[in-house]
mmCIF file of C-alpha atoms in Angstrom:
data_model
loop_
_atom_site.group_PDB
_atom_site.id
_atom_site.type_symbol
_atom_site.label_atom_id
_atom_site.label_comp_id
_atom_site.label_asym_id
_atom_site.label_seq_id
_atom_site.Cartn_x
_atom_site.Cartn_y
_atom_site.Cartn_z
ATOM 1 C CA UNK F 31 -6.350 -26.602 -12.302
ATOM 2 C CA UNK F 32 -7.315 -24.962 -15.412
ATOM 3 C CA UNK F 33 -7.376 -21.396 -15.796
ATOM 4 C CA UNK F 34 -10.092 -19.011 -17.377
ATOM 5 C CA UNK F 35 -10.521 -19.848 -20.730
ATOM 6 C CA UNK F 36 -11.811 -17.206 -23.540
ATOM 7 C CA UNK F 37 -12.850 -18.326 -26.980
ATOM 8 C CA UNK F 38 -12.237 -17.332 -29.664
ATOM 9 C CA UNK F 39 -8.598 -15.734 -29.365
ATOM 10 C CA UNK F 40 -9.214 -13.512 -32.041
ATOM 11 C CA UNK F 41 -12.069 -12.099 -34.233
ATOM 12 C CA UNK F 42 -12.831 -10.178 -37.115
ATOM 13 C CA UNK F 43 -16.078 -8.750 -37.893
ATOM 14 C CA UNK F 44 -17.363 -6.364 -39.988
ATOM 15 C CA UNK F 45 -19.343 -2.972 -38.708
ATOM 16 C CA UNK F 46 -23.216 -3.698 -38.295
ATOM 17 C CA UNK F 47 -22.709 -7.578 -37.345
ATOM 18 C CA UNK F 48 -23.101 -9.157 -33.773
ATOM 19 C CA UNK F 49 -20.920 -10.936 -32.147
ATOM 20 C CA UNK F 50 -20.680 -13.477 -28.860
ATOM 21 C CA UNK F 51 -17.823 -14.022 -27.115
ATOM 22 C CA UNK F 52 -17.485 -16.844 -24.464
ATOM 23 C CA UNK F 53 -15.864 -17.508 -20.953
ATOM 24 C CA UNK F 54 -15.045 -20.520 -18.748
ATOM 25 C CA UNK F 55 -14.232 -19.629 -15.367
ATOM 26 C CA UNK F 56 -12.107 -21.385 -13.191
ATOM 27 C CA UNK F 57 -14.047 -24.505 -11.619
ATOM 28 C CA UNK F 58 -15.978 -23.533 -8.566
ATOM 29 C CA UNK F 59 -15.881 -19.977 -9.302
ATOM 30 C CA UNK F 60 -19.268 -18.240 -9.542
ATOM 31 C CA UNK F 61 -18.342 -14.342 -10.114
ATOM 32 C CA UNK F 62 -17.425 -13.492 -13.679
ATOM 33 C CA UNK F 63 -16.622 -10.042 -15.015
ATOM 34 C CA UNK F 64 -15.849 -8.595 -18.223
ATOM 35 C CA UNK F 65 -14.048 -5.963 -19.225
ATOM 36 C CA UNK F 66 -13.082 -4.018 -22.416
ATOM 37 C CA UNK F 67 -9.613 -2.661 -23.150
ATOM 38 C CA UNK F 68 -8.266 -0.191 -25.425
ATOM 39 C CA UNK F 69 -4.875 1.693 -25.546
ATOM 40 C CA UNK F 70 -6.558 5.022 -24.720
ATOM 41 C CA UNK F 71 -8.935 3.929 -22.259
ATOM 42 C CA UNK F 72 -7.168 1.253 -20.119
ATOM 43 C CA UNK F 73 -9.429 -1.533 -18.787
ATOM 44 C CA UNK F 74 -13.309 -0.278 -18.471
ATOM 45 C CA UNK F 75 -15.548 -2.684 -16.871
ATOM 46 C CA UNK F 76 -18.802 -3.810 -18.701
ATOM 47 C CA UNK F 77 -20.544 -6.347 -16.279
ATOM 48 C CA UNK F 78 -20.480 -9.035 -13.430
ATOM 49 C CA UNK F 79 -22.779 -12.053 -13.226
ATOM 50 C CA UNK F 80 -22.693 -14.049 -10.109
ATOM 51 C CA UNK F 81 -25.217 -17.123 -9.971
ATOM 52 C CA UNK F 82 -26.514 -16.576 -13.276
ATOM 53 C CA UNK F 83 -27.623 -12.675 -11.933
ATOM 54 C CA UNK F 84 -26.091 -9.646 -13.380
ATOM 55 C CA UNK F 85 -24.917 -8.127 -10.281
ATOM 56 C CA UNK F 86 -23.244 -4.973 -11.652
ATOM 57 C CA UNK F 87 -22.983 -3.279 -14.676
ATOM 58 C CA UNK F 88 -20.605 -0.527 -15.970
ATOM 59 C CA UNK F 89 -21.000 2.407 -18.141
ATOM 60 C CA UNK F 90 -21.401 0.546 -21.523
ATOM 61 C CA UNK F 91 -24.416 1.282 -24.453
ATOM 62 C CA UNK F 92 -27.372 -1.755 -24.441
ATOM 63 C CA UNK F 93 -25.540 -3.109 -27.309
ATOM 64 C CA UNK F 94 -23.285 -4.797 -24.726
ATOM 65 C CA UNK F 95 -24.977 -7.738 -23.179
ATOM 66 C CA UNK F 96 -24.130 -11.094 -21.050
ATOM 67 C CA UNK F 97 -25.530 -13.952 -19.630
ATOM 68 C CA UNK F 98 -24.385 -16.615 -17.148
ATOM 69 C CA UNK F 99 -25.242 -20.100 -17.371
ATOM 70 C CA UNK F 100 -25.760 -22.592 -14.369
ATOM 71 C CA UNK F 101 -22.396 -23.926 -14.488
ATOM 72 C CA UNK F 102 -20.953 -20.740 -14.380
ATOM 73 C CA UNK F 103 -19.766 -20.035 -18.081
ATOM 74 C CA UNK F 104 -20.676 -16.666 -19.418
ATOM 75 C CA UNK F 105 -21.366 -15.027 -22.757
ATOM 76 C CA UNK F 106 -21.073 -11.653 -23.775
ATOM 77 C CA UNK F 107 -22.959 -10.387 -27.000
ATOM 78 C CA UNK F 108 -22.162 -6.811 -28.857
ATOM 79 C CA UNK F 109 -24.856 -6.035 -31.416
ATOM 80 C CA UNK F 110 -24.586 -3.564 -34.362
ATOM 81 C CA UNK F 111 -20.652 -3.406 -34.288
ATOM 82 C CA UNK F 112 -19.001 -0.390 -34.240
ATOM 83 C CA UNK F 113 -15.406 0.404 -35.577
ATOM 84 C CA UNK F 114 -14.814 1.813 -31.847
ATOM 85 C CA UNK F 115 -15.792 -1.788 -30.442
ATOM 86 C CA UNK F 116 -12.199 -3.054 -31.556
ATOM 87 C CA UNK F 117 -10.392 -4.232 -28.192
ATOM 88 C CA UNK F 118 -9.163 -6.809 -26.113
ATOM 89 C CA UNK F 119 -12.108 -8.015 -24.275
ATOM 90 C CA UNK F 120 -11.044 -9.629 -20.850
ATOM 91 C CA UNK F 121 -12.974 -12.195 -18.763
ATOM 92 C CA UNK F 122 -12.263 -12.608 -15.113
ATOM 93 C CA UNK F 123 -13.433 -15.027 -12.485
ATOM 94 C CA UNK F 124 -13.429 -15.333 -8.712
ATOM 95 C CA UNK F 125 -14.973 -17.325 -6.066
ATOM 96 C CA UNK F 126 -17.648 -14.395 -4.937
ATOM 97 C CA UNK F 127 -16.463 -11.568 -6.355
ATOM 98 C CA UNK F 128 -13.688 -9.029 -5.951
ATOM 99 C CA UNK F 129 -11.928 -8.936 -2.431
ATOM 100 C CA UNK F 130 -9.224 -11.724 -2.910
ATOM 101 C CA UNK F 131 -8.469 -10.835 -6.316
ATOM 102 C CA UNK F 132 -9.540 -12.015 -9.732
ATOM 103 C CA UNK F 133 -8.209 -14.317 -12.284
ATOM 104 C CA UNK F 134 -8.159 -13.290 -16.112
ATOM 105 C CA UNK F 135 -8.358 -15.081 -19.004
ATOM 106 C CA UNK F 136 -6.011 -14.342 -21.879
ATOM 107 C CA UNK F 137 -8.770 -12.505 -23.319
ATOM 108 C CA UNK F 138 -10.472 -12.130 -27.005
ATOM 109 C CA UNK F 139 -8.930 -9.586 -29.543
ATOM 110 C CA UNK F 140 -11.871 -8.068 -31.428
ATOM 111 C CA UNK F 141 -11.043 -6.104 -34.751
ATOM 112 C CA UNK F 142 -14.228 -4.500 -36.220
ATOM 113 C CA UNK F 143 -13.563 -3.364 -40.175
ATOM 114 C CA UNK Q 275 -16.518 8.426 -6.178
ATOM 115 C CA UNK Q 276 -13.102 6.551 -5.586
ATOM 116 C CA UNK Q 277 -10.291 8.674 -7.680
ATOM 117 C CA UNK Q 278 -7.248 6.540 -8.631
ATOM 118 C CA UNK Q 279 -3.717 7.817 -9.550
ATOM 119 C CA UNK Q 280 -0.995 5.655 -10.790
ATOM 120 C CA UNK Q 281 2.108 7.296 -11.281
ATOM 121 C CA UNK Q 282 4.305 7.489 -13.526
ATOM 122 C CA UNK Q 283 2.212 6.304 -16.409
ATOM 123 C CA UNK Q 284 5.248 5.010 -18.374
ATOM 124 C CA UNK Q 285 8.793 3.975 -17.405
ATOM 125 C CA UNK Q 286 11.707 2.922 -19.604
ATOM 126 C CA UNK Q 287 14.760 1.662 -17.742
ATOM 127 C CA UNK Q 288 17.921 -0.427 -18.039
ATOM 128 C CA UNK Q 289 17.980 -3.941 -16.890
ATOM 129 C CA UNK Q 290 19.471 -4.078 -13.547
ATOM 130 C CA UNK Q 291 18.238 -0.615 -12.680
ATOM 131 C CA UNK Q 292 15.767 -0.193 -9.453
ATOM 132 C CA UNK Q 293 12.397 1.270 -9.607
ATOM 133 C CA UNK Q 294 9.395 2.279 -7.541
ATOM 134 C CA UNK Q 295 5.569 2.655 -9.207
ATOM 135 C CA UNK Q 296 2.976 4.235 -6.991
ATOM 136 C CA UNK Q 297 -0.846 3.727 -6.546
ATOM 137 C CA UNK Q 298 -2.724 6.571 -4.931
ATOM 138 C CA UNK Q 299 -6.430 6.710 -3.775
ATOM 139 C CA UNK Q 300 -8.650 9.373 -2.657
ATOM 140 C CA UNK Q 301 -10.645 6.792 -0.427
ATOM 141 C CA UNK Q 302 -9.748 3.952 1.815
ATOM 142 C CA UNK Q 303 -8.837 0.594 -0.132
ATOM 143 C CA UNK Q 304 -10.794 -2.191 1.993
ATOM 144 C CA UNK Q 305 -8.238 -4.368 0.370
ATOM 145 C CA UNK Q 306 -5.669 -3.687 -2.650
ATOM 146 C CA UNK Q 307 -4.227 -5.817 -5.233
ATOM 147 C CA UNK Q 308 -1.299 -5.427 -7.841
ATOM 148 C CA UNK Q 309 -1.715 -6.967 -11.385
ATOM 149 C CA UNK Q 310 0.880 -7.201 -14.023
ATOM 150 C CA UNK Q 311 -0.332 -7.360 -17.777
ATOM 151 C CA UNK Q 312 1.857 -8.343 -20.487
ATOM 152 C CA UNK Q 313 0.952 -7.585 -24.042
ATOM 153 C CA UNK Q 314 -1.539 -9.418 -25.562
ATOM 154 C CA UNK Q 315 -2.481 -11.429 -22.433
ATOM 155 C CA UNK Q 316 -4.715 -10.542 -19.464
ATOM 156 C CA UNK Q 317 -3.554 -9.073 -16.210
ATOM 157 C CA UNK Q 318 -2.181 -11.507 -13.376
ATOM 158 C CA UNK Q 319 -2.720 -11.020 -9.939
ATOM 159 C CA UNK Q 320 0.513 -10.328 -8.167
ATOM 160 C CA UNK Q 321 -0.271 -9.896 -4.718
ATOM 161 C CA UNK Q 322 -3.303 -8.795 -1.931
ATOM 162 C CA UNK Q 323 -2.731 -6.465 0.713
ATOM 163 C CA UNK Q 324 -5.432 -6.165 3.408
ATOM 164 C CA UNK Q 325 -3.766 -4.454 6.630
ATOM 165 C CA UNK Q 326 -2.547 -0.745 6.668
ATOM 166 C CA UNK Q 327 1.498 -0.627 6.868
ATOM 167 C CA UNK Q 328 1.727 -4.239 5.454
ATOM 168 C CA UNK Q 329 4.848 -5.234 3.489
ATOM 169 C CA UNK Q 330 5.000 -8.315 1.154
ATOM 170 C CA UNK Q 331 8.060 -9.128 -0.835
ATOM 171 C CA UNK Q 332 7.546 -11.517 -3.876
ATOM 172 C CA UNK Q 333 11.461 -12.307 -5.147
ATOM 173 C CA UNK Q 334 12.647 -8.909 -6.264
ATOM 174 C CA UNK Q 335 9.156 -7.345 -5.920
ATOM 175 C CA UNK Q 336 8.248 -5.310 -2.634
ATOM 176 C CA UNK Q 337 4.890 -4.180 -2.085
ATOM 177 C CA UNK Q 338 4.156 -1.755 0.832
ATOM 178 C CA UNK Q 339 0.354 -0.601 1.782
ATOM 179 C CA UNK Q 340 0.275 2.727 3.441
ATOM 180 C CA UNK Q 341 -0.878 2.962 6.860
ATOM 181 C CA UNK Q 342 -3.879 4.881 5.958
ATOM 182 C CA UNK Q 343 -4.861 2.410 3.494
ATOM 183 C CA UNK Q 344 -5.143 4.815 0.829
ATOM 184 C CA UNK Q 345 -1.751 4.318 -1.313
ATOM 185 C CA UNK Q 346 0.356 1.620 -2.004
ATOM 186 C CA UNK Q 347 3.859 1.339 -3.629
ATOM 187 C CA UNK Q 348 5.808 -1.335 -5.596
ATOM 188 C CA UNK Q 349 9.412 -1.571 -5.552
ATOM 189 C CA UNK Q 350 11.487 -3.700 -7.855
ATOM 190 C CA UNK Q 351 15.145 -4.559 -7.243
ATOM 191 C CA UNK Q 352 17.527 -5.396 -10.262
ATOM 192 C CA UNK Q 353 14.944 -5.017 -12.996
ATOM 193 C CA UNK Q 354 14.792 -7.570 -15.550
ATOM 194 C CA UNK Q 355 13.083 -7.638 -19.126
ATOM 195 C CA UNK Q 356 10.880 -10.085 -17.811
ATOM 196 C CA UNK Q 357 9.374 -7.007 -15.662
ATOM 197 C CA UNK Q 358 7.986 -5.635 -18.529
ATOM 198 C CA UNK Q 359 4.574 -5.020 -18.711
ATOM 199 C CA UNK Q 360 1.517 -2.903 -17.514
ATOM 200 C CA UNK Q 361 1.330 -2.772 -13.585
ATOM 201 C CA UNK Q 362 -2.360 -2.126 -12.393
ATOM 202 C CA UNK Q 363 -3.549 -1.298 -8.771
ATOM 203 C CA UNK Q 364 -7.777 -1.418 -9.157
ATOM 204 C CA UNK Q 365 -9.633 0.852 -6.672
ATOM 205 C CA UNK Q 366 -12.772 -1.005 -5.082
ATOM 206 C CA UNK Q 367 -16.011 0.589 -5.889
ATOM 207 C CA UNK Q 368 -18.748 -1.673 -4.794
ATOM 208 C CA UNK Q 369 -18.662 -4.998 -6.765
ATOM 209 C CA UNK Q 370 -16.361 -3.539 -9.597
ATOM 210 C CA UNK Q 371 -12.992 -2.765 -10.009
ATOM 211 C CA UNK Q 372 -11.924 0.344 -11.449
ATOM 212 C CA UNK Q 373 -8.381 -0.157 -13.153
ATOM 213 C CA UNK Q 374 -7.295 2.872 -14.583
ATOM 214 C CA UNK Q 375 -4.345 3.235 -17.267
ATOM 215 C CA UNK Q 376 -1.898 1.810 -14.834
ATOM 216 C CA UNK Q 377 2.266 2.291 -15.114
ATOM 217 C CA UNK Q 378 3.732 0.793 -18.341
ATOM 218 C CA UNK Q 379 6.707 -0.527 -17.524
ATOM 219 C CA UNK Q 380 9.660 -1.334 -20.276
ATOM 220 C CA UNK Q 381 13.026 -2.716 -19.069
ATOM 221 C CA UNK Q 382 15.746 -2.711 -21.719
ATOM 222 C CA UNK Q 383 18.033 -5.600 -22.087
#
């Protein structure tokens, strides 16, 4: 079966711009979570969506937002980009949540210049 | 708040050596997963353990879940360069995982 697909794979943006990242989960998976990974901080939880509703949210500023569509595909948006937003953004899907683990995509590498 | 500690933080060994990495929590895990992440890729789920004292083997990898379900170890026998990566055992807090910074393993050919 197809894995978790994240697009684009690489992205370069300028400070102050906004960006939208996309995630297509494994077919049938209803939970989608987003993580930010930087060398010093490791993987940090952004938010989780389940059946189009944000079920949980991490400790990130309001510039980071997301949504989930009826087909479970999810997008995350970052507005007013800052240099510190440069990171690998990972999407993970599961059937209903974390209990039996997540399947991750390959990530989107965002560079803010 | 569940506190998670993975050790060592960094490990560099020669091909063929054995190694063990550890995952310790201040709270009980309802279930525990180990992931491996290769550079530039997302983490890949290696195993899920649920029962205290459980031992699972995956080829050269042996995973052990502590009796009290607050700790786990991953033992790799005869490490190979393909084992290089970041090993993560996230803790469960409600509906989110806390991954921490993991153990970065480098196996030198």
